[in-house]
GROMACS .gro file of C-alpha atoms in nm:
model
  351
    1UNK     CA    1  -6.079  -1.311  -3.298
    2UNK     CA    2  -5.736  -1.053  -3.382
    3UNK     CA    3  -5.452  -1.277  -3.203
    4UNK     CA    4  -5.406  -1.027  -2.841
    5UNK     CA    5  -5.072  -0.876  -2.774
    6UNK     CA    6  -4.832  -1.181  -2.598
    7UNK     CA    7  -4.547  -1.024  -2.396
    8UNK     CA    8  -4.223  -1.149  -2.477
    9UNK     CA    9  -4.182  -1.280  -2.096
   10UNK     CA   10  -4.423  -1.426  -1.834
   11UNK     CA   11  -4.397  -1.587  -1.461
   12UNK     CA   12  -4.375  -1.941  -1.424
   13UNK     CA   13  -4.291  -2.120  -1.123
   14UNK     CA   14  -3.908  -2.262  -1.192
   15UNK     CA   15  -3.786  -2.637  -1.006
   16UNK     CA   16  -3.389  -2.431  -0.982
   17UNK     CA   17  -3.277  -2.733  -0.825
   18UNK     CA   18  -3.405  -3.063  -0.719
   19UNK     CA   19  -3.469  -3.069  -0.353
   20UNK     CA   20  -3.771  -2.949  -0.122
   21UNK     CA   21  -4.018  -2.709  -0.199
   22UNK     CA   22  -3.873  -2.469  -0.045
   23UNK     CA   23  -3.520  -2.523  -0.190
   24UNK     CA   24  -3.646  -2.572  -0.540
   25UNK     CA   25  -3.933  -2.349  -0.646
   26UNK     CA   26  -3.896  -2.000  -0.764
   27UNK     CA   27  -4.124  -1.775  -0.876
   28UNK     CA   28  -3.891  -1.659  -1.172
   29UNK     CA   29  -3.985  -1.392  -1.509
   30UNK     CA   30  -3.875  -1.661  -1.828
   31UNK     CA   31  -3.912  -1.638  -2.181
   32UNK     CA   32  -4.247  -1.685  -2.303
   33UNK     CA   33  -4.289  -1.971  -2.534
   34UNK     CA   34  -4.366  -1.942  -2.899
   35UNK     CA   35  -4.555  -2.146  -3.194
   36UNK     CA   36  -4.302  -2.280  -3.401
   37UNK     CA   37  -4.444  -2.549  -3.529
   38UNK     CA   38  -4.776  -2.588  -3.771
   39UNK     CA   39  -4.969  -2.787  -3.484
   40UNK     CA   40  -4.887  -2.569  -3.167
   41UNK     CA   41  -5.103  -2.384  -3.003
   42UNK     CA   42  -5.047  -2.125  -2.737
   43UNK     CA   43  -5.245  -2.125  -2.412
   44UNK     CA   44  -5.259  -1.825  -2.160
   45UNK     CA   45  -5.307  -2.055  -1.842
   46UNK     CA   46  -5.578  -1.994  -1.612
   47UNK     CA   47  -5.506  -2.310  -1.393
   48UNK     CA   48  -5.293  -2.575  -1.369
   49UNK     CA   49  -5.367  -2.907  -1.149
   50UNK     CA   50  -5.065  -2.988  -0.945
   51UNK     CA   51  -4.966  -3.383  -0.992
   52UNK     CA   52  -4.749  -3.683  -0.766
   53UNK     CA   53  -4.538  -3.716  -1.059
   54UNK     CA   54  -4.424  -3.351  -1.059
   55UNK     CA   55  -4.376  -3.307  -0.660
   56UNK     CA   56  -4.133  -3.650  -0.713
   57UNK     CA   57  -3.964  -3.534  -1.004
   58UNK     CA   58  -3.874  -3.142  -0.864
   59UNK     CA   59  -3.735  -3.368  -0.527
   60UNK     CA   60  -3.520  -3.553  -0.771
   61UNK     CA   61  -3.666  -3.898  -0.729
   62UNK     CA   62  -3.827  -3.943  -1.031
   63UNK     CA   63  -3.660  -4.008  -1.377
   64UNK     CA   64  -3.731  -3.683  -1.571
   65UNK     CA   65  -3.496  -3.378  -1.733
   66UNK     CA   66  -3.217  -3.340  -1.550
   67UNK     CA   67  -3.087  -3.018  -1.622
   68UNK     CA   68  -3.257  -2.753  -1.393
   69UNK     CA   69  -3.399  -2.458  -1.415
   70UNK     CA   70  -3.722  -2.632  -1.493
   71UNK     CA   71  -4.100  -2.593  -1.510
   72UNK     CA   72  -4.306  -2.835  -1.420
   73UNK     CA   73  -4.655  -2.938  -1.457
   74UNK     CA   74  -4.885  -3.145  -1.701
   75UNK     CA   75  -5.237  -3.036  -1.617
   76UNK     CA   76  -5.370  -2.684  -1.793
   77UNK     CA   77  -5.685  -2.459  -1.886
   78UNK     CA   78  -5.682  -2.171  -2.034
   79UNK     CA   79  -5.749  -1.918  -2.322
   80UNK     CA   80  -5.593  -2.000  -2.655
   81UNK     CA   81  -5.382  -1.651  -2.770
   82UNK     CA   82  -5.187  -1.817  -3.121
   83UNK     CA   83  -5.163  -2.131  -3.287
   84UNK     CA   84  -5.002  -2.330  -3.590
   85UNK     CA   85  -5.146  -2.319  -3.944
   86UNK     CA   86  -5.213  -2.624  -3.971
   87UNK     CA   87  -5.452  -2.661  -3.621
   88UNK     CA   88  -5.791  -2.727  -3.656
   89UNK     CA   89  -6.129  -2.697  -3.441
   90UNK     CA   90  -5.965  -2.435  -3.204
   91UNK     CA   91  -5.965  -2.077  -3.294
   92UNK     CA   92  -5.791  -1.792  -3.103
   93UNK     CA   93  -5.965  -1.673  -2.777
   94UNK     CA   94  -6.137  -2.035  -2.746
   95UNK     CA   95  -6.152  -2.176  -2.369
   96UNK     CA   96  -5.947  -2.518  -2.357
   97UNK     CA   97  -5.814  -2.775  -2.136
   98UNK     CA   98  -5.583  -3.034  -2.155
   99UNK     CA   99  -5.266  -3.244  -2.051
  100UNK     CA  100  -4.868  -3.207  -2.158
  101UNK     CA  101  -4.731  -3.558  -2.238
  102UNK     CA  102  -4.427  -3.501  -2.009
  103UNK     CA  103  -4.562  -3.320  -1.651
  104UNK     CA  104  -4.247  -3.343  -1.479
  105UNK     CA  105  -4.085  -3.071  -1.739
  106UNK     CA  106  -3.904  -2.891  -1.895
  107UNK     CA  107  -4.167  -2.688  -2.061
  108UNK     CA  108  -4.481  -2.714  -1.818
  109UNK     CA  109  -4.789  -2.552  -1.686
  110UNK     CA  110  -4.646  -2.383  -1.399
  111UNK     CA  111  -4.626  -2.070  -1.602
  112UNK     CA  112  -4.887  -1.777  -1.694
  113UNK     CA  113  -4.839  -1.926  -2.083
  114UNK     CA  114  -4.793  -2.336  -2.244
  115UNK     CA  115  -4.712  -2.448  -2.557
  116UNK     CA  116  -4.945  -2.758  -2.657
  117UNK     CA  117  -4.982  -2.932  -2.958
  118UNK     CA  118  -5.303  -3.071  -3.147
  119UNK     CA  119  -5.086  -3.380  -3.265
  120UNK     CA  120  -5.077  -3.526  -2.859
  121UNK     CA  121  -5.526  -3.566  -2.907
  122UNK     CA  122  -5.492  -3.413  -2.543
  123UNK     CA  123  -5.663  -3.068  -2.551
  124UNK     CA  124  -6.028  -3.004  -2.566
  125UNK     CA  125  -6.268  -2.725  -2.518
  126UNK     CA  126  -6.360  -2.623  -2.226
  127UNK     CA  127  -6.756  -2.692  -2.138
  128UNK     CA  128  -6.915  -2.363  -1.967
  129UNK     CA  129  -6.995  -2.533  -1.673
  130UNK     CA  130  -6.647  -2.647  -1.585
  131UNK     CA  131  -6.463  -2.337  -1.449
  132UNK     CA  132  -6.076  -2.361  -1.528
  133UNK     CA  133  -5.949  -2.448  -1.188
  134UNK     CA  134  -6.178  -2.779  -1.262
  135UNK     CA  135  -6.087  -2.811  -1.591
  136UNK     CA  136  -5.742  -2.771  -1.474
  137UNK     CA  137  -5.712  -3.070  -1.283
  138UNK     CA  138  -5.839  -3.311  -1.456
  139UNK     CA  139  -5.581  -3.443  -1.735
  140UNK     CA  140  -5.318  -3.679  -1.531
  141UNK     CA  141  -5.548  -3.799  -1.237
  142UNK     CA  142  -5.838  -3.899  -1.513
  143UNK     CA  143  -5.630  -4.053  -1.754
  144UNK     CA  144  -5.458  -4.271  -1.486
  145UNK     CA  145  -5.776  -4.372  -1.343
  146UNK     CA  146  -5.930  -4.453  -1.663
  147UNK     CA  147  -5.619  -4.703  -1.737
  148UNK     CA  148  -5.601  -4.831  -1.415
  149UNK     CA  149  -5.999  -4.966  -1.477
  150UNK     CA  150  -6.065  -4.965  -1.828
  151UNK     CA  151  -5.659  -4.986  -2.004
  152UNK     CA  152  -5.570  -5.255  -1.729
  153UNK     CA  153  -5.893  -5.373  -1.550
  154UNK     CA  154  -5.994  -5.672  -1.735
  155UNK     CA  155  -6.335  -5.656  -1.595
  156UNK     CA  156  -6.592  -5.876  -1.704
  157UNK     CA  157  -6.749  -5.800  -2.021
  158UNK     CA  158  -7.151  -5.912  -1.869
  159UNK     CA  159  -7.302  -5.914  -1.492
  160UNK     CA  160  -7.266  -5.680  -1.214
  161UNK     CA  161  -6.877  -5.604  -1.166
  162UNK     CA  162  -6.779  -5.505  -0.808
  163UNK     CA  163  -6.441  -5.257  -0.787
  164UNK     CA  164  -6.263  -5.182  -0.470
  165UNK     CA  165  -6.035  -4.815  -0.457
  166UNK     CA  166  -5.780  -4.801  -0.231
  167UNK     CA  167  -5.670  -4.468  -0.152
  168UNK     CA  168  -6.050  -4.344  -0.274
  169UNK     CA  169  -6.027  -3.982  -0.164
  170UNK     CA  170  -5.721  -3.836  -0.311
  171UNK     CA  171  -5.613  -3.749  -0.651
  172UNK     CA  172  -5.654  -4.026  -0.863
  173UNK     CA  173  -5.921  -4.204  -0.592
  174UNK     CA  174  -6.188  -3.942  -0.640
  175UNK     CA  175  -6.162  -3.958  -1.035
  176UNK     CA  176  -6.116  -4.394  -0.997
  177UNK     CA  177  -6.466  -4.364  -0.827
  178UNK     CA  178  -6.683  -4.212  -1.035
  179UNK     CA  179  -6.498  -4.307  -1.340
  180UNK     CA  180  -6.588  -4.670  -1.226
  181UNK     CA  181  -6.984  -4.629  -1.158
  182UNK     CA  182  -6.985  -4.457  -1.504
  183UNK     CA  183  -6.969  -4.805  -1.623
  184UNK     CA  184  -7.310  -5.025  -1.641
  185UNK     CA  185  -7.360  -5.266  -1.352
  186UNK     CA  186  -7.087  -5.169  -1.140
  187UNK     CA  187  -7.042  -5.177  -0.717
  188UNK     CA  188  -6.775  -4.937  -0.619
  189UNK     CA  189  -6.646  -4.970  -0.225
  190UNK     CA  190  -6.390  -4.721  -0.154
  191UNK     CA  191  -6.099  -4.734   0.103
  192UNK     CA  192  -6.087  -4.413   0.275
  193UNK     CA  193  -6.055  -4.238   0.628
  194UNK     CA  194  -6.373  -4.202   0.799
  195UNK     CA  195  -6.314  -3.852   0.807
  196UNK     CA  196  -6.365  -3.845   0.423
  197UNK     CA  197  -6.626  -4.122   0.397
  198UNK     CA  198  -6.907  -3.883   0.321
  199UNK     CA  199  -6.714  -3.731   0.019
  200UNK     CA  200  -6.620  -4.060  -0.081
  201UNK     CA  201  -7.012  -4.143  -0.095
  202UNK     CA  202  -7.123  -3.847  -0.229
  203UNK     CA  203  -6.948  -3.912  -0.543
  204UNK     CA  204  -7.051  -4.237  -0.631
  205UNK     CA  205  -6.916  -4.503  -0.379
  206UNK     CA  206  -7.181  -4.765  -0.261
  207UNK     CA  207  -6.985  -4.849   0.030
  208UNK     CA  208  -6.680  -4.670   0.202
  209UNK     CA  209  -6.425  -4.895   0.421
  210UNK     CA  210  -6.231  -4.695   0.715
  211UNK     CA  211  -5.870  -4.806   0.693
  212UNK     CA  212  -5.778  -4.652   1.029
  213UNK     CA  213  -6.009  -4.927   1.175
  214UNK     CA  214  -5.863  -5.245   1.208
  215UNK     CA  215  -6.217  -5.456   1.265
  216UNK     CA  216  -6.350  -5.315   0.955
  217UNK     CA  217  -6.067  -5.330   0.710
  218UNK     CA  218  -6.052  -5.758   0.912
  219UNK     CA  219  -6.412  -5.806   0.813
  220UNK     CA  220  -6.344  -5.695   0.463
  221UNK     CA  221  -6.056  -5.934   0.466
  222UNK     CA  222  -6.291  -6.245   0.638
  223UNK     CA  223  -6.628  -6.168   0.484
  224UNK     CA  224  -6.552  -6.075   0.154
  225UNK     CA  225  -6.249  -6.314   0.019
  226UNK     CA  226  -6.323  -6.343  -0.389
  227UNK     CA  227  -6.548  -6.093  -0.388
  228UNK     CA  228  -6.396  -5.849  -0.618
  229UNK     CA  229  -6.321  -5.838  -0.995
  230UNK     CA  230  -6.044  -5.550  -0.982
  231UNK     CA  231  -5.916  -5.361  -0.735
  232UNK     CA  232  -5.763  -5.000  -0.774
  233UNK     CA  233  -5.491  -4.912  -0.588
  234UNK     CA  234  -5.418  -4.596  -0.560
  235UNK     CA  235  -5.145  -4.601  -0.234
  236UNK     CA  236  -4.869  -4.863  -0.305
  237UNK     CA  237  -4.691  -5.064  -0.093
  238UNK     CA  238  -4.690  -5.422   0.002
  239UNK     CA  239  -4.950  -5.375   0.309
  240UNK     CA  240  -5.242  -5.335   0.103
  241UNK     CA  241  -5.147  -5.555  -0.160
  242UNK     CA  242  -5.072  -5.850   0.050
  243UNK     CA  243  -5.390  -5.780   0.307
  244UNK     CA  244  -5.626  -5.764   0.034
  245UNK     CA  245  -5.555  -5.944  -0.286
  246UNK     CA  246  -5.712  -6.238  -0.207
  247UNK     CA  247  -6.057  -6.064  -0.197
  248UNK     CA  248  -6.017  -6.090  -0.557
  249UNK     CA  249  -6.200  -6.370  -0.766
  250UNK     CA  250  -5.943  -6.595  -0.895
  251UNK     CA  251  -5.979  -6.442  -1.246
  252UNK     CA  252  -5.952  -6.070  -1.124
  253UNK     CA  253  -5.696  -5.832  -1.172
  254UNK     CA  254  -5.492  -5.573  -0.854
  255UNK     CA  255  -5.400  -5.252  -1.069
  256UNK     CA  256  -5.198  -5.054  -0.944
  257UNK     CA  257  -5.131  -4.649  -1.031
  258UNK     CA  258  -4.850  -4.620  -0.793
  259UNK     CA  259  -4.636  -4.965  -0.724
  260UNK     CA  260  -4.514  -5.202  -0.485
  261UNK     CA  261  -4.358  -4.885  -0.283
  262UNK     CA  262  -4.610  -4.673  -0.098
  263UNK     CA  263  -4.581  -4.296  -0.241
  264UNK     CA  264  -4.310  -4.460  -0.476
  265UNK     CA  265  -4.088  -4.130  -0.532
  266UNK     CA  266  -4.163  -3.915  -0.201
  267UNK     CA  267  -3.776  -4.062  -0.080
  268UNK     CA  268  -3.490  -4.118  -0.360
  269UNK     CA  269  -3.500  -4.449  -0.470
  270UNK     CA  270  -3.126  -4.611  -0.570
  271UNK     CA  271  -3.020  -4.849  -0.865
  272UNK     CA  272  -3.103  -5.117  -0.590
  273UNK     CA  273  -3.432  -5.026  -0.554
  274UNK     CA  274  -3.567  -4.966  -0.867
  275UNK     CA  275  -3.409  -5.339  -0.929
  276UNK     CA  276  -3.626  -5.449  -0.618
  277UNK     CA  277  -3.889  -5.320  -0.704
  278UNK     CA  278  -3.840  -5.409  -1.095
  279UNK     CA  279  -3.775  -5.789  -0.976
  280UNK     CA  280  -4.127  -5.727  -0.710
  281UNK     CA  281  -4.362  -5.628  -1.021
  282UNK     CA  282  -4.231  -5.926  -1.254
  283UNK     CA  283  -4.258  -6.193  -0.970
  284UNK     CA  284  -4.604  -6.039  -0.937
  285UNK     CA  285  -4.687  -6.096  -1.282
  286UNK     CA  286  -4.563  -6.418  -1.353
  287UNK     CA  287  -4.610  -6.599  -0.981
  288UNK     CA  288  -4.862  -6.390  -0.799
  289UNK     CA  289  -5.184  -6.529  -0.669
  290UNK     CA  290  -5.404  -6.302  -0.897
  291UNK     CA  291  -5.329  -6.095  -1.201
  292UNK     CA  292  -5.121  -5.771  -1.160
  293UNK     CA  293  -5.111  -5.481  -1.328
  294UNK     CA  294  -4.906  -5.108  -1.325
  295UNK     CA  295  -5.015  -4.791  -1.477
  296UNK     CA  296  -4.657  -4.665  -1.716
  297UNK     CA  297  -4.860  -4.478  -1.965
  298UNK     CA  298  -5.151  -4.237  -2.049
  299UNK     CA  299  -5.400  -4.331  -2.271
  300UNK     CA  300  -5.404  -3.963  -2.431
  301UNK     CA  301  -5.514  -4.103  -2.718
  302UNK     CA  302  -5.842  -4.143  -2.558
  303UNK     CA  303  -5.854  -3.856  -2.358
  304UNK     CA  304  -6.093  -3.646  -2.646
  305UNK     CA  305  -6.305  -3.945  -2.763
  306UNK     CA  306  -6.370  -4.116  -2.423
  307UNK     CA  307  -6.230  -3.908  -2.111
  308UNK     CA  308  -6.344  -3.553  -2.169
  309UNK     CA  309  -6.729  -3.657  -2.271
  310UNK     CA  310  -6.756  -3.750  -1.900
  311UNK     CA  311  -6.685  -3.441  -1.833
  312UNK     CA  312  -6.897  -3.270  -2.061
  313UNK     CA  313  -7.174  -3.426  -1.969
  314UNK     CA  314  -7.098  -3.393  -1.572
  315UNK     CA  315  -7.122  -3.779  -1.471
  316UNK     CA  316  -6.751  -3.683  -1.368
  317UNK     CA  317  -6.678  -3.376  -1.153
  318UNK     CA  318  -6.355  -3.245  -1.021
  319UNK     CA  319  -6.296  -3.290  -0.627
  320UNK     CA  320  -6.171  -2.940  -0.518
  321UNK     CA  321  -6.186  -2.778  -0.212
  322UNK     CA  322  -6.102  -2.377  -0.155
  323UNK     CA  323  -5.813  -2.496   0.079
  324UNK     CA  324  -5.628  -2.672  -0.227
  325UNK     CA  325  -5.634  -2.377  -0.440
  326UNK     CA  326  -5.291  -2.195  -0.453
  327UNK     CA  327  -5.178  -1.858  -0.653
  328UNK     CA  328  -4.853  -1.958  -0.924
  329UNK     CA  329  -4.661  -1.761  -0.683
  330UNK     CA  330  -4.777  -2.008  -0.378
  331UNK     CA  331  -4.672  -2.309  -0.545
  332UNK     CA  332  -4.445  -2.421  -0.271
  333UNK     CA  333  -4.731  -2.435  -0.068
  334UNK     CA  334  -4.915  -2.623  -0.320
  335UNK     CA  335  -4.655  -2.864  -0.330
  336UNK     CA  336  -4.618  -2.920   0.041
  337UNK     CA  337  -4.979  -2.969   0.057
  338UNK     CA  338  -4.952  -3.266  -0.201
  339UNK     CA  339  -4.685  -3.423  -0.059
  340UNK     CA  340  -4.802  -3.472   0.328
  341UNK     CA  341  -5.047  -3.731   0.156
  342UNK     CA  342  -5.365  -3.520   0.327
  343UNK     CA  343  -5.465  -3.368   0.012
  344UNK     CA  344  -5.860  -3.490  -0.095
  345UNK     CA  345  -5.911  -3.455  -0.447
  346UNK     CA  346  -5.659  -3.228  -0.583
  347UNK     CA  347  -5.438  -2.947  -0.540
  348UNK     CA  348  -5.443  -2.681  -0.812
  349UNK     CA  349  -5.231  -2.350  -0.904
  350UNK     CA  350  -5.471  -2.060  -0.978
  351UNK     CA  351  -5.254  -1.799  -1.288
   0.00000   0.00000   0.00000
């Protein structure tokens, strides 16, 4: 396909200063980005999925580039319009998808046009069946659930393996779900709100816990002490973790996408507390009553080979309701949406 006309400047949603939504995004005309090196390749964005780590970092609570204006966002789809010389298996006008390796800027989705690069593994093409505000979504969310059970999980290699989610309808829950029953002999119970059980069980969960019920979240505690082989914990905090580690087997493993602070990043967080919570993780490690683990990294290495097939072949499907999709020009909306922790599934910017 002739490489289309690309306009020397686009609209991207700019973080001009760390604060609220309100205060920070602006829906600004930038310079369009341009291949410069022999793996780029340039992506007119259709969608981009709207992540935790990128609502923290434009507040300012999140280590990140700290030289606003910015544009943030990890997540993409979109058509590919040029590309390096030395990029291979994508041609122009090909349908793609994929994740930046820094979301929380400078250079990010949040723009009609992103600059990836065939060297980070993390773009694919885009199946037919996946439209691009799907596709969109999926890079950060995935990848972290995929580390949290498979990087970090230690399950056991034979036998039926039971996994517990804790936070099982948001973001990273949905994908932890059914990213967990794609593995062989595996019981996934989910910790939701009953008002989201039946989503939670419609993707894969054989069991969904209400947390707003004390006698049910006691009865998992009483009943079901050792039970579990990893749990996924996709909330934070010390609540959960203290409540319900023990219904681990002694050899299991509490993995953690988030951290001993619940919504770690949605206040600023001081020297002191990133010591506290520093010193709260190691004591974990080293003293606490069952192995713990933190997702730091994404295994984008992965993400062609192992992630994206799941995709492709639709045991994995994006959680997305019409109410969580946002124009570019809405993302403050988007934004406020993610952060009062009442998103399910996730919250996507249409371009």
């Amino acid at each position: 396909m002739t490489k289309p006309t690309i306009p020397k400047t686009m609209h991207a949603l700019q973080a001009i200063k760390f604060g609220s939504p309100e205060e920070s995004l602006k829906y600004n005309e930038i310079k369009t980005p341009e291949v410069a090196h022999p793996a780029d390749i340039l992506v007119k964005v259709k969608a981009a999925g709207v992540n935790q780590a990128e609502a923290k970092g434009r507040a300012g609570n999140f280590p990140g580039p700290k030289n606003p204006p910015l544009v943030f966002g990890g997540d993409y789809s979109g058509i590919i319009v040029d590309k390096g010389a030395k990029v291979t298996g994508f041609n122009i006008g090909d349908a793609v998808y994929g994740s930046l390796k820094m979301p929380i800027g400078p250079n990010g989705s949040y723009a009609e046009y992103v600059l990836a690069s065939q060297d980070s593994g993390a773009i694919v093409s885009k199946p037919d069946h996946l439209s691009f505000e799907e596709a969109g979504s999926v890079g950060v969310a995935l990848c972290t659930a995929y580390q949290a059970i498979t990087g970090m999980g230690n399950l056991p290699k034979e036998g039926t393996k039971k996994i517990l989610v804790l936070g099982a309808s948001g973001g990273v829950g949905t994908f932890a779900v059914q990213y967990a029953k794609t593995i062989p002999d595996t019981q996934v119970v989910g910790i939701c709100s009953d008002k989201n059980a039946e989503l939670v069980r419609s993707i894969g969960a054989d069991r969904v816990v209400d947390y707003t019920s004390k006698e049910a979240m006691d009865a998992l505690v009483k009943d079901e002490a050792e039970t579990y082989d990893l749990i996924v914990d996709c909330v934070g905090g010390d609540d959960y973790y203290n409540r319900l580690v023990n219904t681990l087997k002694k050899e299991g493993t509490f993995s953690t996408t988030v951290g001993p602070i619940m919504h770690i990043g949605a206040e600023k967080i001081g020297l002191t507390g990133w010591l506290s919570m520093g010193a709260t993780i190691l004591g974990r490690k080293l003293f606490g009553a069952r192995n713990y683990q933190m997702v730091l990294s994404f295994p984008w290495d992965k993400f062609s080979t192992e992630i994206a097939p799941l995709l492709a072949d639709g045991k994995i499907k994006t959680v997305l309701k019409d109410s969580q999709l946002f124009d570019l020009k809405d993302g403050v909306q988007a934004h406020k949406k993610l952060e009062s922790h009442r998103s399910v599934g996730k919250v996507v910017l249409r371009i």
